[in-house]
Tab-separated table of C-alpha atoms in Angstrom:
chain	number	residue	atom	x	y	z
A	1	UNK	CA	-19.980	-20.300	4.822
A	2	UNK	CA	-22.122	-17.272	3.910
A	3	UNK	CA	-24.421	-17.173	0.891
A	4	UNK	CA	-22.212	-14.499	-0.698
A	5	UNK	CA	-19.099	-16.660	-0.224
A	6	UNK	CA	-20.864	-19.525	-1.938
A	7	UNK	CA	-21.921	-17.224	-4.785
A	8	UNK	CA	-18.305	-16.122	-5.264
A	9	UNK	CA	-17.112	-19.721	-5.324
A	10	UNK	CA	-19.766	-20.697	-7.858
A	11	UNK	CA	-18.870	-17.772	-10.109
A	12	UNK	CA	-15.189	-18.731	-9.968
A	13	UNK	CA	-16.027	-22.373	-10.635
A	14	UNK	CA	-18.014	-21.469	-13.732
A	15	UNK	CA	-15.387	-19.035	-14.981
A	16	UNK	CA	-12.656	-21.635	-14.503
A	17	UNK	CA	-14.619	-24.241	-16.431
A	18	UNK	CA	-15.189	-21.818	-19.308
A	19	UNK	CA	-11.803	-20.068	-18.948
A	20	UNK	CA	-13.665	-16.762	-18.670
A	21	UNK	CA	-11.493	-13.880	-17.388
A	22	UNK	CA	-12.702	-12.189	-14.203
A	23	UNK	CA	-12.033	-8.632	-13.029
A	24	UNK	CA	-12.091	-8.578	-9.230
A	25	UNK	CA	-13.607	-5.389	-7.805
A	26	UNK	CA	-14.449	-4.003	-4.387
A	27	UNK	CA	-15.211	-0.315	-3.924
A	28	UNK	CA	-13.564	0.636	-7.223
A	29	UNK	CA	-11.301	3.141	-5.469
A	30	UNK	CA	-8.116	1.766	-7.026
A	31	UNK	CA	-9.282	1.030	-10.559
A	32	UNK	CA	-6.637	3.494	-11.779
A	33	UNK	CA	-3.801	1.245	-10.576
A	34	UNK	CA	-2.121	-1.390	-12.712
A	35	UNK	CA	-2.740	-2.202	-16.348
A	36	UNK	CA	-6.192	-2.320	-17.889
A	37	UNK	CA	-7.610	-5.805	-17.625
A	38	UNK	CA	-10.613	-7.277	-19.389
A	39	UNK	CA	-13.074	-9.677	-17.819
A	40	UNK	CA	-16.456	-10.166	-16.263
A	41	UNK	CA	-16.778	-8.299	-12.959
A	42	UNK	CA	-16.484	-10.323	-9.762
A	43	UNK	CA	-17.680	-7.914	-7.080
A	44	UNK	CA	-16.870	-8.299	-3.405
A	45	UNK	CA	-18.743	-5.138	-2.429
A	46	UNK	CA	-21.496	-7.207	-0.829
A	47	UNK	CA	-19.039	-9.512	0.936
A	48	UNK	CA	-18.608	-7.104	3.826
A	49	UNK	CA	-18.560	-6.919	7.590
A	50	UNK	CA	-16.300	-7.393	10.600
A	51	UNK	CA	-16.224	-11.087	11.497
A	52	UNK	CA	-14.482	-10.729	14.861
A	53	UNK	CA	-12.624	-8.083	16.829
A	54	UNK	CA	-10.698	-8.688	20.049
A	55	UNK	CA	-9.421	-5.312	21.318
A	56	UNK	CA	-7.457	-6.907	24.157
A	57	UNK	CA	-5.737	-9.299	21.727
A	58	UNK	CA	-5.238	-6.507	19.151
A	59	UNK	CA	-6.681	-8.685	16.370
A	60	UNK	CA	-9.456	-7.958	13.869
A	61	UNK	CA	-10.899	-10.190	11.160
A	62	UNK	CA	-13.118	-8.800	8.395
A	63	UNK	CA	-14.470	-9.819	5.013
A	64	UNK	CA	-12.562	-8.474	2.044
A	65	UNK	CA	-15.307	-6.115	0.862
A	66	UNK	CA	-15.454	-4.284	4.202
A	67	UNK	CA	-14.820	-0.531	3.770
A	68	UNK	CA	-11.804	0.711	5.686
A	69	UNK	CA	-13.895	3.525	7.160
A	70	UNK	CA	-16.053	0.900	8.892
A	71	UNK	CA	-12.968	-0.786	10.312
A	72	UNK	CA	-11.447	2.531	11.404
A	73	UNK	CA	-14.681	3.478	13.190
A	74	UNK	CA	-14.780	0.192	15.107
A	75	UNK	CA	-11.135	0.541	16.139
A	76	UNK	CA	-11.590	4.181	17.198
A	77	UNK	CA	-14.164	3.119	19.790
A	78	UNK	CA	-11.334	1.313	21.584
A	79	UNK	CA	-8.690	3.978	20.876
A	80	UNK	CA	-6.980	1.701	18.359
A	81	UNK	CA	-6.024	2.026	14.692
A	82	UNK	CA	-4.529	0.409	11.615
A	83	UNK	CA	-0.909	1.420	12.162
A	84	UNK	CA	-0.044	1.123	8.453
A	85	UNK	CA	-2.427	4.050	7.746
A	86	UNK	CA	-4.020	2.909	4.475
A	87	UNK	CA	-5.804	5.509	2.305
A	88	UNK	CA	-9.594	5.299	2.464
A	89	UNK	CA	-10.147	7.135	-0.865
A	90	UNK	CA	-13.368	8.960	0.058
A	91	UNK	CA	-14.638	5.935	1.956
A	92	UNK	CA	-14.576	3.592	-1.042
A	93	UNK	CA	-11.396	1.644	-0.221
A	94	UNK	CA	-11.932	-1.902	1.034
A	95	UNK	CA	-9.761	-4.182	3.125
A	96	UNK	CA	-9.197	-6.736	0.355
A	97	UNK	CA	-8.282	-4.107	-2.217
A	98	UNK	CA	-5.869	-2.447	0.191
A	99	UNK	CA	-4.024	-5.740	0.670
A	100	UNK	CA	-4.110	-6.608	-3.037
A	101	UNK	CA	-2.646	-3.221	-3.988
A	102	UNK	CA	-0.288	-3.121	-0.988
A	103	UNK	CA	-1.099	0.439	0.017
A	104	UNK	CA	0.221	1.987	3.223
A	105	UNK	CA	0.427	5.538	4.543
A	106	UNK	CA	3.127	7.951	5.769
A	107	UNK	CA	4.248	5.772	8.686
A	108	UNK	CA	5.211	2.813	6.486
A	109	UNK	CA	8.996	2.721	7.289
A	110	UNK	CA	8.397	2.914	11.045
A	111	UNK	CA	5.090	1.094	11.603
A	112	UNK	CA	5.282	-1.445	8.783
A	113	UNK	CA	3.154	-2.037	5.700
A	114	UNK	CA	-0.173	-3.812	5.337
A	115	UNK	CA	1.813	-6.958	4.521
A	116	UNK	CA	3.534	-6.753	7.921
A	117	UNK	CA	0.195	-6.547	9.749
A	118	UNK	CA	-1.593	-9.422	8.017
A	119	UNK	CA	-1.981	-12.489	10.216
A	120	UNK	CA	-3.996	-14.676	7.868
A	121	UNK	CA	-6.438	-14.747	4.967
A	122	UNK	CA	-9.088	-16.793	3.277
A	123	UNK	CA	-8.517	-17.094	-0.465
A	124	UNK	CA	-10.560	-18.533	-3.314
A	125	UNK	CA	-8.113	-20.006	-5.828
A	126	UNK	CA	-8.574	-20.706	-9.513
A	127	UNK	CA	-9.974	-24.146	-8.743
A	128	UNK	CA	-12.818	-22.525	-6.779
A	129	UNK	CA	-11.429	-23.788	-3.471
A	130	UNK	CA	-11.659	-21.487	-0.458
A	131	UNK	CA	-8.388	-21.948	1.396
A	132	UNK	CA	-7.194	-20.575	4.708
A	133	UNK	CA	-3.639	-19.392	5.288
A	134	UNK	CA	-2.122	-18.144	8.526
A	135	UNK	CA	-4.223	-17.485	11.601
A	136	UNK	CA	-5.221	-14.816	14.097
A	137	UNK	CA	-2.019	-14.757	16.139
A	138	UNK	CA	1.537	-14.042	15.081
A	139	UNK	CA	2.900	-17.378	16.347
A	140	UNK	CA	0.667	-19.277	13.925
A	141	UNK	CA	2.982	-19.109	10.937
A	142	UNK	CA	1.594	-21.989	8.868
A	143	UNK	CA	1.203	-20.589	5.366
A	144	UNK	CA	1.989	-17.075	6.594
A	145	UNK	CA	4.060	-16.235	3.535
A	146	UNK	CA	1.108	-17.144	1.305
A	147	UNK	CA	-0.886	-14.420	3.060
A	148	UNK	CA	1.909	-11.974	2.409
A	149	UNK	CA	2.125	-12.985	-1.253
A	150	UNK	CA	-1.224	-11.303	-1.831
A	151	UNK	CA	0.250	-7.894	-0.971
A	152	UNK	CA	0.770	-6.212	-4.316
A	153	UNK	CA	-0.415	-9.173	-6.395
A	154	UNK	CA	-3.310	-7.018	-7.671
A	155	UNK	CA	-5.741	-9.907	-7.405
A	156	UNK	CA	-3.881	-12.062	-9.912
A	157	UNK	CA	-3.393	-14.983	-7.492
A	158	UNK	CA	-6.949	-15.404	-6.252
A	159	UNK	CA	-9.959	-13.791	-4.623
A	160	UNK	CA	-9.180	-12.599	-1.101
A	161	UNK	CA	-12.395	-13.268	0.839
A	162	UNK	CA	-11.321	-12.562	4.433
A	163	UNK	CA	-8.363	-10.934	6.196
A	164	UNK	CA	-7.107	-11.087	9.788
A	165	UNK	CA	-4.952	-8.187	10.953
A	166	UNK	CA	-3.102	-7.072	14.011
A	167	UNK	CA	-4.152	-3.591	15.160
A	168	UNK	CA	-2.393	-1.125	17.437
A	169	UNK	CA	-3.278	1.439	20.144
A	170	UNK	CA	-3.344	5.077	19.086
A	171	UNK	CA	-0.323	7.076	20.300
A	172	UNK	CA	-0.732	9.189	23.425
A	173	UNK	CA	0.817	12.283	21.857
A	174	UNK	CA	1.525	13.579	18.351
A	175	UNK	CA	3.565	16.604	17.248
A	176	UNK	CA	4.741	17.619	13.762
A	177	UNK	CA	7.806	19.817	13.241
A	178	UNK	CA	8.384	21.857	10.074
A	179	UNK	CA	11.683	23.063	8.639
A	180	UNK	CA	12.554	24.888	5.441
A	181	UNK	CA	15.192	23.232	3.232
A	182	UNK	CA	15.740	21.881	-0.278
A	183	UNK	CA	15.117	18.280	-1.316
A	184	UNK	CA	18.727	17.105	-1.193
A	185	UNK	CA	19.168	18.523	2.312
A	186	UNK	CA	15.878	16.938	3.385
A	187	UNK	CA	16.960	13.476	2.220
A	188	UNK	CA	20.171	13.751	4.231
A	189	UNK	CA	18.365	15.071	7.303
A	190	UNK	CA	15.580	12.481	7.210
A	191	UNK	CA	18.121	9.665	7.116
A	192	UNK	CA	20.166	11.211	9.922
A	193	UNK	CA	17.150	11.588	12.204
A	194	UNK	CA	15.747	8.160	11.341
A	195	UNK	CA	18.933	6.643	12.752
A	196	UNK	CA	18.243	8.097	16.178
A	197	UNK	CA	16.261	6.365	18.909
A	198	UNK	CA	13.401	8.860	18.824
A	199	UNK	CA	9.599	8.531	18.315
A	200	UNK	CA	9.727	9.514	14.644
A	201	UNK	CA	6.830	7.966	12.690
A	202	UNK	CA	6.707	10.002	9.464
A	203	UNK	CA	9.035	12.228	7.457
A	204	UNK	CA	8.282	13.899	4.139
A	205	UNK	CA	9.388	16.829	2.002
A	206	UNK	CA	6.885	18.982	0.104
A	207	UNK	CA	7.418	22.333	-1.649
A	208	UNK	CA	10.634	23.230	0.129
A	209	UNK	CA	9.423	22.126	3.572
A	210	UNK	CA	10.519	19.126	5.625
A	211	UNK	CA	7.837	17.693	7.935
A	212	UNK	CA	8.665	15.369	10.827
A	213	UNK	CA	5.952	13.583	12.803
A	214	UNK	CA	6.653	12.449	16.351
A	215	UNK	CA	4.267	10.004	18.059
A	216	UNK	CA	4.282	8.037	21.276
A	217	UNK	CA	4.435	8.654	25.004
A	218	UNK	CA	3.964	12.338	25.875
A	219	UNK	CA	7.303	12.511	27.683
A	220	UNK	CA	9.242	11.021	24.753
A	221	UNK	CA	7.582	13.345	22.238
A	222	UNK	CA	8.130	16.438	24.396
A	223	UNK	CA	11.770	15.528	24.991
A	224	UNK	CA	12.429	15.111	21.266
A	225	UNK	CA	10.690	18.392	20.394
A	226	UNK	CA	12.998	20.186	22.835
A	227	UNK	CA	16.063	18.648	21.163
A	228	UNK	CA	15.150	18.935	17.479
A	229	UNK	CA	14.862	22.110	15.493
A	230	UNK	CA	11.638	23.110	13.820
A	231	UNK	CA	8.348	24.938	14.155
A	232	UNK	CA	5.416	23.028	15.576
A	233	UNK	CA	2.717	22.663	12.953
A	234	UNK	CA	-0.849	23.387	14.031
A	235	UNK	CA	-3.606	21.004	12.874
A	236	UNK	CA	-0.884	18.625	11.718
A	237	UNK	CA	-3.353	15.764	11.362
A	238	UNK	CA	-4.711	17.518	8.281
A	239	UNK	CA	-1.326	17.367	6.540
A	240	UNK	CA	-0.810	13.649	7.137
A	241	UNK	CA	-4.418	12.835	6.246
A	242	UNK	CA	-4.155	14.715	2.944
A	243	UNK	CA	-0.828	13.044	2.212
A	244	UNK	CA	-2.231	9.606	3.028
A	245	UNK	CA	-5.369	10.188	0.955
A	246	UNK	CA	-3.365	11.776	-1.899
A	247	UNK	CA	-5.473	14.919	-1.646
A	248	UNK	CA	-2.611	17.432	-1.660
A	249	UNK	CA	-2.497	19.732	-4.676
A	250	UNK	CA	0.606	17.858	-5.835
A	251	UNK	CA	-1.518	14.818	-6.680
A	252	UNK	CA	-4.009	16.797	-8.797
A	253	UNK	CA	-3.745	17.057	-12.577
A	254	UNK	CA	-3.702	14.852	-15.633
A	255	UNK	CA	0.029	14.333	-16.106
A	256	UNK	CA	1.303	10.834	-15.283
A	257	UNK	CA	2.237	10.265	-11.639
A	258	UNK	CA	5.310	8.085	-11.121
A	259	UNK	CA	6.096	6.299	-7.864
A	260	UNK	CA	9.719	5.508	-6.977
A	261	UNK	CA	10.549	3.012	-4.238
A	262	UNK	CA	14.286	3.402	-3.627
A	263	UNK	CA	16.974	3.373	-0.950
A	264	UNK	CA	16.078	6.132	1.494
A	265	UNK	CA	19.542	7.691	1.241
A	266	UNK	CA	19.738	7.603	-2.562
A	267	UNK	CA	20.772	10.877	-4.158
A	268	UNK	CA	18.120	13.379	-5.218
A	269	UNK	CA	17.206	12.363	-8.763
A	270	UNK	CA	16.407	14.876	-11.531
A	271	UNK	CA	16.605	17.875	-9.161
A	272	UNK	CA	14.936	20.265	-11.616
A	273	UNK	CA	11.730	18.220	-11.758
A	274	UNK	CA	8.598	18.315	-9.598
A	275	UNK	CA	8.961	15.905	-6.643
A	276	UNK	CA	7.254	14.944	-3.410
A	277	UNK	CA	9.434	12.831	-1.098
A	278	UNK	CA	7.871	10.595	1.560
A	279	UNK	CA	8.745	7.655	3.816
A	280	UNK	CA	11.964	9.290	4.980
A	281	UNK	CA	13.279	9.319	1.408
A	282	UNK	CA	12.331	5.823	0.274
A	283	UNK	CA	9.098	6.750	-1.539
A	284	UNK	CA	9.394	9.514	-4.104
A	285	UNK	CA	6.639	10.841	-6.330
A	286	UNK	CA	7.391	12.432	-9.699
A	287	UNK	CA	4.845	14.223	-11.855
A	288	UNK	CA	5.229	14.607	-15.628
A	289	UNK	CA	5.741	12.947	-18.998
A	290	UNK	CA	8.849	10.783	-19.017
A	291	UNK	CA	10.252	7.764	-20.832
A	292	UNK	CA	9.743	4.697	-18.649
A	293	UNK	CA	13.048	3.081	-19.586
A	294	UNK	CA	14.978	6.191	-18.567
A	295	UNK	CA	13.244	6.359	-15.184
A	296	UNK	CA	13.842	2.642	-14.642
A	297	UNK	CA	17.553	3.219	-15.164
A	298	UNK	CA	17.471	5.963	-12.511
A	299	UNK	CA	15.529	3.729	-10.115
A	300	UNK	CA	17.988	0.872	-10.626
A	301	UNK	CA	20.844	3.216	-9.794
A	302	UNK	CA	19.012	4.265	-6.632
A	303	UNK	CA	18.543	0.649	-5.560
A	304	UNK	CA	14.826	0.411	-6.241
A	305	UNK	CA	11.991	0.422	-8.736
A	306	UNK	CA	9.572	2.816	-10.403
A	307	UNK	CA	6.003	2.435	-11.647
A	308	UNK	CA	3.363	4.541	-13.355
A	309	UNK	CA	1.045	4.946	-10.391
A	310	UNK	CA	-1.687	6.993	-12.049
A	311	UNK	CA	-2.341	8.156	-15.610
A	312	UNK	CA	-0.306	7.327	-18.681
A	313	UNK	CA	-0.967	4.487	-21.100
A	314	UNK	CA	-2.499	1.675	-19.064
A	315	UNK	CA	-2.295	-0.725	-22.007
A	316	UNK	CA	1.491	-0.731	-21.708
A	317	UNK	CA	3.537	-2.109	-18.805
A	318	UNK	CA	3.192	0.171	-15.780
A	319	UNK	CA	5.331	-1.677	-13.227
A	320	UNK	CA	9.122	-1.933	-13.189
A	321	UNK	CA	10.609	-4.491	-15.588
A	322	UNK	CA	11.384	-7.715	-13.738
A	323	UNK	CA	14.507	-9.876	-14.234
A	324	UNK	CA	13.896	-13.152	-16.051
A	325	UNK	CA	14.300	-15.200	-12.850
A	326	UNK	CA	11.623	-13.211	-11.014
A	327	UNK	CA	9.384	-13.264	-14.054
A	328	UNK	CA	9.482	-17.068	-14.122
A	329	UNK	CA	8.786	-17.168	-10.372
A	330	UNK	CA	5.738	-14.922	-10.814
A	331	UNK	CA	4.457	-17.136	-13.600
A	332	UNK	CA	4.941	-20.299	-11.524
A	333	UNK	CA	2.972	-18.745	-8.664
A	334	UNK	CA	0.244	-17.702	-11.065
A	335	UNK	CA	0.050	-21.243	-12.454
A	336	UNK	CA	-0.135	-22.716	-8.939
A	337	UNK	CA	-2.902	-20.429	-7.676
A	338	UNK	CA	-4.758	-19.732	-10.925
A	339	UNK	CA	-4.061	-22.521	-13.461
A	340	UNK	CA	-6.755	-21.305	-15.873
A	341	UNK	CA	-5.483	-17.720	-15.764
A	342	UNK	CA	-8.883	-16.182	-14.995
A	343	UNK	CA	-8.062	-13.686	-12.223
A	344	UNK	CA	-7.321	-10.110	-13.340
A	345	UNK	CA	-5.296	-11.262	-16.367
A	346	UNK	CA	-2.716	-8.674	-17.384
A	347	UNK	CA	-3.488	-6.328	-14.479
A	348	UNK	CA	-0.030	-6.700	-12.960
A	349	UNK	CA	2.003	-7.517	-16.087
A	350	UNK	CA	1.017	-8.361	-19.643
A	351	UNK	CA	2.609	-11.808	-19.181
A	352	UNK	CA	0.413	-12.605	-16.159
């Protein structure tokens, strides 16, 4: 056990004894997400570094405070990548924070989310015990669901200290096609194309343009380009990088940014408003001042949920209202992992 790991455990032990709330931080790149929580900072910024990397086995293990840019650089040397394409947020995003906030990039529906790529974790619980769940190979499923539980828990269930991931080779060829159409047409078309056995790995609609990314073997990509309509986009990596990093002009401004996670084929909601549609229709961004309850009703109708991703009143609830049964389940998990309620209290919901 490293000196920093021991320091983290001691800080948790003391906080648990005194019932002192802790705010878990890494690079601070995602402080805007979730509700505002109060507590003494528990920083993992110094708990960094790649523990092991086996390119042939496609497995990497790193400490939670490791910047994603460091991981990406190590993988690039072997022509590999994190297939879930997490945002690096100007180099400040860390591995632990990415898992805790469950962030994935444009290829999420095709390549899976961060949760799908996690093989195992080390976690410091509210009793100051460092526990290990999962392993470094997919067949080791002992406690695997516990590893997945951390995805989107916003640090409320414990301190992630180490993560093992499966990594993937970079595709041999990449081409992006562009077509002009309205949002409703784009939703229909994205769902139609996603049902075909083609190397589609990203589909989004921005400002009247549908963008389709094809990745894989050169022959498969070339064959699909010849069959599908669209203009090949030059420097297409720039588009997907800016979308992943939320650097497009759409994401700028002070108005609240709402994130819908809905059925990909759900109808186009509020067609007169300002939208960006990603993930083949299943992730939809909406910019503006709206009443949360009204948007929740729309999301329910579309088979999903909505949250205030950035901006707005962070003292209020920002995530979709949960049914009573799920609320009780969340609270039971919180009690099991963090009986003193010290980890990021209120960050996910006011009742956690």
